[in-house]
Amino acid sequence: MEQPSQYNAVLRAIHWLTALVVIGLFAVGLWMVDLTYYSTWYKTAPYWHKSIGILLLGLTVFRLVWRIIKGTPQIEGNRLERAGAHAAHHLIYVLLFVIFASGYLISTSDGRAIEVFNWFEVPALGELFPNQSDIAGAIHYYAAFTLIGLAVLHAAAALKHHYINKDNTLRKMIGDKSL
């Protein structure tokens, strides 16, 4: 398969949608942990957070399959930059799946399935180990902060490539037709 010169429209759309959803879920996650039982959002915010998180899991799996099928453009930069970019991309995916798994373990430790917008349910496995909710909650929290930090570095690297290196790194992800 020939390596594409830029990301295809599907991968670009998924990339930007994922960025918005991750930032939104992070912000809502920080906000909802302080909700009290008497808040009108006490049940609604977690329901939306979980539902969107499950849909993002499906989109992320689709994204990985699509990347394998369609390929991605070559990463630009020197050897160290390319290695760093590969490591960062892999770590972003690992963190996403850690967040998905830990969120699942938090939400289903009481044996209840996760209802996704009244469309379908993700079955629960129940409590698989002692203090599952607390341990998974800590992992979820720190993995989310790590993901946001890595996303900031990812964006900074793209801007560095665009404005300092003056290469096509950012243009590949915004769909610049001049490539």
PDB file of C-alpha atoms in Angstrom:
ATOM      1  CA  MET A   1       0.000   0.000   0.000  1.00  0.00           C
ATOM      2  CA  GLU A   2       1.276   3.429  -0.943  1.00  0.00           C
ATOM      3  CA  GLN A   3       1.708   5.829   1.977  1.00  0.00           C
ATOM      4  CA  PRO A   4      -0.704   8.778   1.712  1.00  0.00           C
ATOM      5  CA  SER A   5       0.602  12.362   1.626  1.00  0.00           C
ATOM      6  CA  GLN A   6      -1.988  13.558   4.154  1.00  0.00           C
ATOM      7  CA  TYR A   7      -4.585  12.165   6.528  1.00  0.00           C
ATOM      8  CA  ASN A   8      -7.826  11.232   4.789  1.00  0.00           C
ATOM      9  CA  ALA A   9     -11.068  13.048   5.590  1.00  0.00           C
ATOM     10  CA  VAL A  10     -12.311  10.282   7.898  1.00  0.00           C
ATOM     11  CA  LEU A  11      -9.172  10.314  10.053  1.00  0.00           C
ATOM     12  CA  ARG A  12      -9.112  14.121  10.130  1.00  0.00           C
ATOM     13  CA  ALA A  13     -12.737  14.270  11.259  1.00  0.00           C
ATOM     14  CA  ILE A  14     -12.190  11.601  13.907  1.00  0.00           C
ATOM     15  CA  HIS A  15      -9.004  13.325  15.141  1.00  0.00           C
ATOM     16  CA  TRP A  16     -10.698  16.695  15.683  1.00  0.00           C
ATOM     17  CA  LEU A  17     -13.904  15.152  17.071  1.00  0.00           C
ATOM     18  CA  THR A  18     -11.855  13.066  19.505  1.00  0.00           C
ATOM     19  CA  ALA A  19      -9.938  16.156  20.626  1.00  0.00           C
ATOM     20  CA  LEU A  20     -13.178  18.032  21.344  1.00  0.00           C
ATOM     21  CA  VAL A  21     -14.802  15.071  23.079  1.00  0.00           C
ATOM     22  CA  VAL A  22     -11.753  14.317  25.252  1.00  0.00           C
ATOM     23  CA  ILE A  23     -11.494  17.945  26.359  1.00  0.00           C
ATOM     24  CA  GLY A  24     -15.239  18.036  27.028  1.00  0.00           C
ATOM     25  CA  LEU A  25     -15.252  14.771  28.973  1.00  0.00           C
ATOM     26  CA  PHE A  26     -12.254  15.942  30.997  1.00  0.00           C
ATOM     27  CA  ALA A  27     -13.950  19.222  31.900  1.00  0.00           C
ATOM     28  CA  VAL A  28     -17.249  17.528  32.747  1.00  0.00           C
ATOM     29  CA  GLY A  29     -15.419  14.850  34.744  1.00  0.00           C
ATOM     30  CA  LEU A  30     -13.699  17.476  36.881  1.00  0.00           C
ATOM     31  CA  TRP A  31     -16.972  19.333  37.356  1.00  0.00           C
ATOM     32  CA  MET A  32     -19.170  16.354  38.192  1.00  0.00           C
ATOM     33  CA  VAL A  33     -17.002  14.914  40.975  1.00  0.00           C
ATOM     34  CA  ASP A  34     -18.055  17.878  43.118  1.00  0.00           C
ATOM     35  CA  LEU A  35     -21.779  17.457  42.475  1.00  0.00           C
ATOM     36  CA  THR A  36     -23.858  16.704  45.543  1.00  0.00           C
ATOM     37  CA  TYR A  37     -26.721  14.258  45.708  1.00  0.00           C
ATOM     38  CA  TYR A  38     -29.160  17.149  45.629  1.00  0.00           C
ATOM     39  CA  SER A  39     -27.799  18.659  42.427  1.00  0.00           C
ATOM     40  CA  THR A  40     -30.086  18.351  39.415  1.00  0.00           C
ATOM     41  CA  TRP A  41     -27.004  17.156  37.474  1.00  0.00           C
ATOM     42  CA  TYR A  42     -26.049  14.408  39.974  1.00  0.00           C
ATOM     43  CA  LYS A  43     -27.418  11.587  37.783  1.00  0.00           C
ATOM     44  CA  THR A  44     -27.527  13.346  34.413  1.00  0.00           C
ATOM     45  CA  ALA A  45     -23.847  14.344  34.164  1.00  0.00           C
ATOM     46  CA  PRO A  46     -22.455  10.840  34.838  1.00  0.00           C
ATOM     47  CA  TYR A  47     -25.031   9.326  32.460  1.00  0.00           C
ATOM     48  CA  TRP A  48     -23.879  11.612  29.633  1.00  0.00           C
ATOM     49  CA  HIS A  49     -20.204  11.197  30.582  1.00  0.00           C
ATOM     50  CA  LYS A  50     -20.471   7.397  30.454  1.00  0.00           C
ATOM     51  CA  SER A  51     -22.578   7.345  27.285  1.00  0.00           C
ATOM     52  CA  ILE A  52     -20.231   9.638  25.385  1.00  0.00           C
ATOM     53  CA  GLY A  53     -17.220   7.733  26.751  1.00  0.00           C
ATOM     54  CA  ILE A  54     -18.579   4.418  25.430  1.00  0.00           C
ATOM     55  CA  LEU A  55     -19.276   5.978  22.031  1.00  0.00           C
ATOM     56  CA  LEU A  56     -15.741   7.406  22.001  1.00  0.00           C
ATOM     57  CA  LEU A  57     -14.411   3.898  22.703  1.00  0.00           C
ATOM     58  CA  GLY A  58     -16.239   2.615  19.621  1.00  0.00           C
ATOM     59  CA  LEU A  59     -14.975   5.530  17.547  1.00  0.00           C
ATOM     60  CA  THR A  60     -11.400   4.933  18.752  1.00  0.00           C
ATOM     61  CA  VAL A  61     -11.520   1.249  17.796  1.00  0.00           C
ATOM     62  CA  PHE A  62     -12.907   2.245  14.382  1.00  0.00           C
ATOM     63  CA  ARG A  63     -10.136   4.861  14.061  1.00  0.00           C
ATOM     64  CA  LEU A  64      -7.412   2.287  14.710  1.00  0.00           C
ATOM     65  CA  VAL A  65      -8.886  -0.134  12.171  1.00  0.00           C
ATOM     66  CA  TRP A  66      -9.264   2.677   9.607  1.00  0.00           C
ATOM     67  CA  ARG A  67      -5.621   3.734  10.144  1.00  0.00           C
ATOM     68  CA  ILE A  68      -4.486   0.175   9.471  1.00  0.00           C
ATOM     69  CA  ILE A  69      -6.608  -0.129   6.332  1.00  0.00           C
ATOM     70  CA  LYS A  70      -5.953   3.312   4.820  1.00  0.00           C
ATOM     71  CA  GLY A  71      -2.496   4.118   6.189  1.00  0.00           C
ATOM     72  CA  THR A  72      -1.172   7.405   7.488  1.00  0.00           C
ATOM     73  CA  PRO A  73       1.339   9.883   6.125  1.00  0.00           C
ATOM     74  CA  GLN A  74       4.975   9.773   7.121  1.00  0.00           C
ATOM     75  CA  ILE A  75       5.872  11.711  10.264  1.00  0.00           C
ATOM     76  CA  GLU A  76       8.190  14.622   9.504  1.00  0.00           C
ATOM     77  CA  GLY A  77      11.190  15.809  11.488  1.00  0.00           C
ATOM     78  CA  ASN A  78      14.521  14.432  12.563  1.00  0.00           C
ATOM     79  CA  ARG A  79      14.974  10.910  13.937  1.00  0.00           C
ATOM     80  CA  LEU A  80      14.380  11.984  17.545  1.00  0.00           C
ATOM     81  CA  GLU A  81      11.215  13.938  16.633  1.00  0.00           C
ATOM     82  CA  ARG A  82       9.830  11.008  14.662  1.00  0.00           C
ATOM     83  CA  ALA A  83      10.549   8.595  17.518  1.00  0.00           C
ATOM     84  CA  GLY A  84       8.956  11.003  19.993  1.00  0.00           C
ATOM     85  CA  ALA A  85       5.893  11.418  17.795  1.00  0.00           C
ATOM     86  CA  HIS A  86       5.471   7.645  17.434  1.00  0.00           C
ATOM     87  CA  ALA A  87       5.836   7.194  21.202  1.00  0.00           C
ATOM     88  CA  ALA A  88       3.373  10.015  21.936  1.00  0.00           C
ATOM     89  CA  HIS A  89       0.789   8.645  19.484  1.00  0.00           C
ATOM     90  CA  HIS A  90       1.047   5.165  20.995  1.00  0.00           C
ATOM     91  CA  LEU A  91       0.847   6.548  24.531  1.00  0.00           C
ATOM     92  CA  ILE A  92      -2.256   8.580  23.626  1.00  0.00           C
ATOM     93  CA  TYR A  93      -3.990   5.394  22.492  1.00  0.00           C
ATOM     94  CA  VAL A  94      -2.820   3.474  25.568  1.00  0.00           C
ATOM     95  CA  LEU A  95      -4.104   6.241  27.849  1.00  0.00           C
ATOM     96  CA  LEU A  96      -7.445   6.336  26.037  1.00  0.00           C
ATOM     97  CA  PHE A  97      -7.905   2.598  26.554  1.00  0.00           C
ATOM     98  CA  VAL A  98      -6.786   2.832  30.197  1.00  0.00           C
ATOM     99  CA  ILE A  99      -9.387   5.567  30.689  1.00  0.00           C
ATOM    100  CA  PHE A 100     -12.074   3.509  28.927  1.00  0.00           C
ATOM    101  CA  ALA A 101     -11.275   0.402  30.989  1.00  0.00           C
ATOM    102  CA  SER A 102     -11.039   2.226  34.313  1.00  0.00           C
ATOM    103  CA  GLY A 103     -14.264   4.124  33.594  1.00  0.00           C
ATOM    104  CA  TYR A 104     -15.973   0.814  32.888  1.00  0.00           C
ATOM    105  CA  LEU A 105     -14.629  -0.661  36.145  1.00  0.00           C
ATOM    106  CA  ILE A 106     -15.833   2.361  38.140  1.00  0.00           C
ATOM    107  CA  SER A 107     -19.282   2.322  36.571  1.00  0.00           C
ATOM    108  CA  THR A 108     -19.997  -1.396  36.750  1.00  0.00           C
ATOM    109  CA  SER A 109     -18.497  -2.405  40.089  1.00  0.00           C
ATOM    110  CA  ASP A 110     -21.998  -2.420  41.615  1.00  0.00           C
ATOM    111  CA  GLY A 111     -23.189  -4.913  38.984  1.00  0.00           C
ATOM    112  CA  ARG A 112     -25.268  -2.450  36.967  1.00  0.00           C
ATOM    113  CA  ALA A 113     -24.797  -2.212  33.202  1.00  0.00           C
ATOM    114  CA  ILE A 114     -23.875   1.071  31.528  1.00  0.00           C
ATOM    115  CA  GLU A 115     -26.850   2.436  29.637  1.00  0.00           C
ATOM    116  CA  VAL A 116     -25.803   4.372  26.530  1.00  0.00           C
ATOM    117  CA  PHE A 117     -28.416   7.019  25.662  1.00  0.00           C
ATOM    118  CA  ASN A 118     -31.209   4.435  25.910  1.00  0.00           C
ATOM    119  CA  TRP A 119     -29.799   2.873  22.710  1.00  0.00           C
ATOM    120  CA  PHE A 120     -28.059  -0.132  24.236  1.00  0.00           C
ATOM    121  CA  GLU A 121     -26.437  -1.355  27.432  1.00  0.00           C
ATOM    122  CA  VAL A 122     -22.886  -2.451  28.107  1.00  0.00           C
ATOM    123  CA  PRO A 123     -23.151  -5.396  30.525  1.00  0.00           C
ATOM    124  CA  ALA A 124     -21.475  -5.256  33.910  1.00  0.00           C
ATOM    125  CA  LEU A 125     -18.991  -7.764  35.255  1.00  0.00           C
ATOM    126  CA  GLY A 126     -19.490  -6.547  38.816  1.00  0.00           C
ATOM    127  CA  GLU A 127     -16.732  -6.099  41.353  1.00  0.00           C
ATOM    128  CA  LEU A 128     -13.738  -8.076  40.084  1.00  0.00           C
ATOM    129  CA  PHE A 129     -11.360  -7.083  42.900  1.00  0.00           C
ATOM    130  CA  PRO A 130     -11.579  -5.357  46.296  1.00  0.00           C
ATOM    131  CA  ASN A 131     -11.918  -1.553  46.236  1.00  0.00           C
ATOM    132  CA  GLN A 132     -12.430  -1.692  42.472  1.00  0.00           C
ATOM    133  CA  SER A 133     -14.227   1.663  42.255  1.00  0.00           C
ATOM    134  CA  ASP A 134     -11.587   3.497  44.286  1.00  0.00           C
ATOM    135  CA  ILE A 135      -8.596   1.974  42.490  1.00  0.00           C
ATOM    136  CA  ALA A 136     -10.146   2.385  39.039  1.00  0.00           C
ATOM    137  CA  GLY A 137     -11.189   5.928  39.996  1.00  0.00           C
ATOM    138  CA  ALA A 138      -7.614   6.901  40.842  1.00  0.00           C
ATOM    139  CA  ILE A 139      -6.325   5.358  37.616  1.00  0.00           C
ATOM    140  CA  HIS A 140      -9.065   7.129  35.623  1.00  0.00           C
ATOM    141  CA  TYR A 141      -8.215  10.465  37.237  1.00  0.00           C
ATOM    142  CA  TYR A 142      -4.449  10.323  36.715  1.00  0.00           C
ATOM    143  CA  ALA A 143      -4.691   8.821  33.231  1.00  0.00           C
ATOM    144  CA  ALA A 144      -7.076  11.635  32.214  1.00  0.00           C
ATOM    145  CA  PHE A 145      -4.683  14.311  33.474  1.00  0.00           C
ATOM    146  CA  THR A 146      -1.790  12.580  31.728  1.00  0.00           C
ATOM    147  CA  LEU A 147      -3.785  12.391  28.486  1.00  0.00           C
ATOM    148  CA  ILE A 148      -4.620  16.106  28.627  1.00  0.00           C
ATOM    149  CA  GLY A 149      -0.960  16.951  29.292  1.00  0.00           C
ATOM    150  CA  LEU A 150       0.144  14.783  26.393  1.00  0.00           C
ATOM    151  CA  ALA A 151      -2.504  16.354  24.136  1.00  0.00           C
ATOM    152  CA  VAL A 152      -1.121  19.806  24.982  1.00  0.00           C
ATOM    153  CA  LEU A 153       2.394  18.597  24.058  1.00  0.00           C
ATOM    154  CA  HIS A 154       0.987  17.053  20.864  1.00  0.00           C
ATOM    155  CA  ALA A 155      -0.625  20.353  19.870  1.00  0.00           C
ATOM    156  CA  ALA A 156       2.530  22.291  20.772  1.00  0.00           C
ATOM    157  CA  ALA A 157       4.628  19.950  18.633  1.00  0.00           C
ATOM    158  CA  ALA A 158       2.264  20.421  15.668  1.00  0.00           C
ATOM    159  CA  LEU A 159       2.512  24.204  16.040  1.00  0.00           C
ATOM    160  CA  LYS A 160       6.304  23.984  16.366  1.00  0.00           C
ATOM    161  CA  HIS A 161       6.466  21.991  13.131  1.00  0.00           C
ATOM    162  CA  HIS A 162       4.191  24.502  11.407  1.00  0.00           C
ATOM    163  CA  TYR A 163       5.750  27.766  12.555  1.00  0.00           C
ATOM    164  CA  ILE A 164       9.384  26.861  13.272  1.00  0.00           C
ATOM    165  CA  ASN A 165      10.174  23.869  11.054  1.00  0.00           C
ATOM    166  CA  LYS A 166       7.733  25.131   8.406  1.00  0.00           C
ATOM    167  CA  ASP A 167       6.952  21.576   7.330  1.00  0.00           C
ATOM    168  CA  ASN A 168       3.642  19.925   6.426  1.00  0.00           C
ATOM    169  CA  THR A 169       2.851  18.239   9.749  1.00  0.00           C
ATOM    170  CA  LEU A 170      -0.134  20.432  10.625  1.00  0.00           C
ATOM    171  CA  ARG A 171      -1.254  20.810   7.016  1.00  0.00           C
ATOM    172  CA  LYS A 172      -1.672  17.028   6.768  1.00  0.00           C
ATOM    173  CA  MET A 173      -4.197  17.088   9.602  1.00  0.00           C
ATOM    174  CA  ILE A 174      -6.187  20.104   8.438  1.00  0.00           C
ATOM    175  CA  GLY A 175      -6.598  18.796   4.896  1.00  0.00           C
ATOM    176  CA  ASP A 176      -4.498  21.362   3.024  1.00  0.00           C
ATOM    177  CA  LYS A 177      -5.119  20.515  -0.627  1.00  0.00           C
ATOM    178  CA  SER A 178      -1.795  22.029  -1.747  1.00  0.00           C
ATOM    179  CA  LEU A 179       0.129  18.959  -0.510  1.00  0.00           C
TER     180      LEU A 179
END
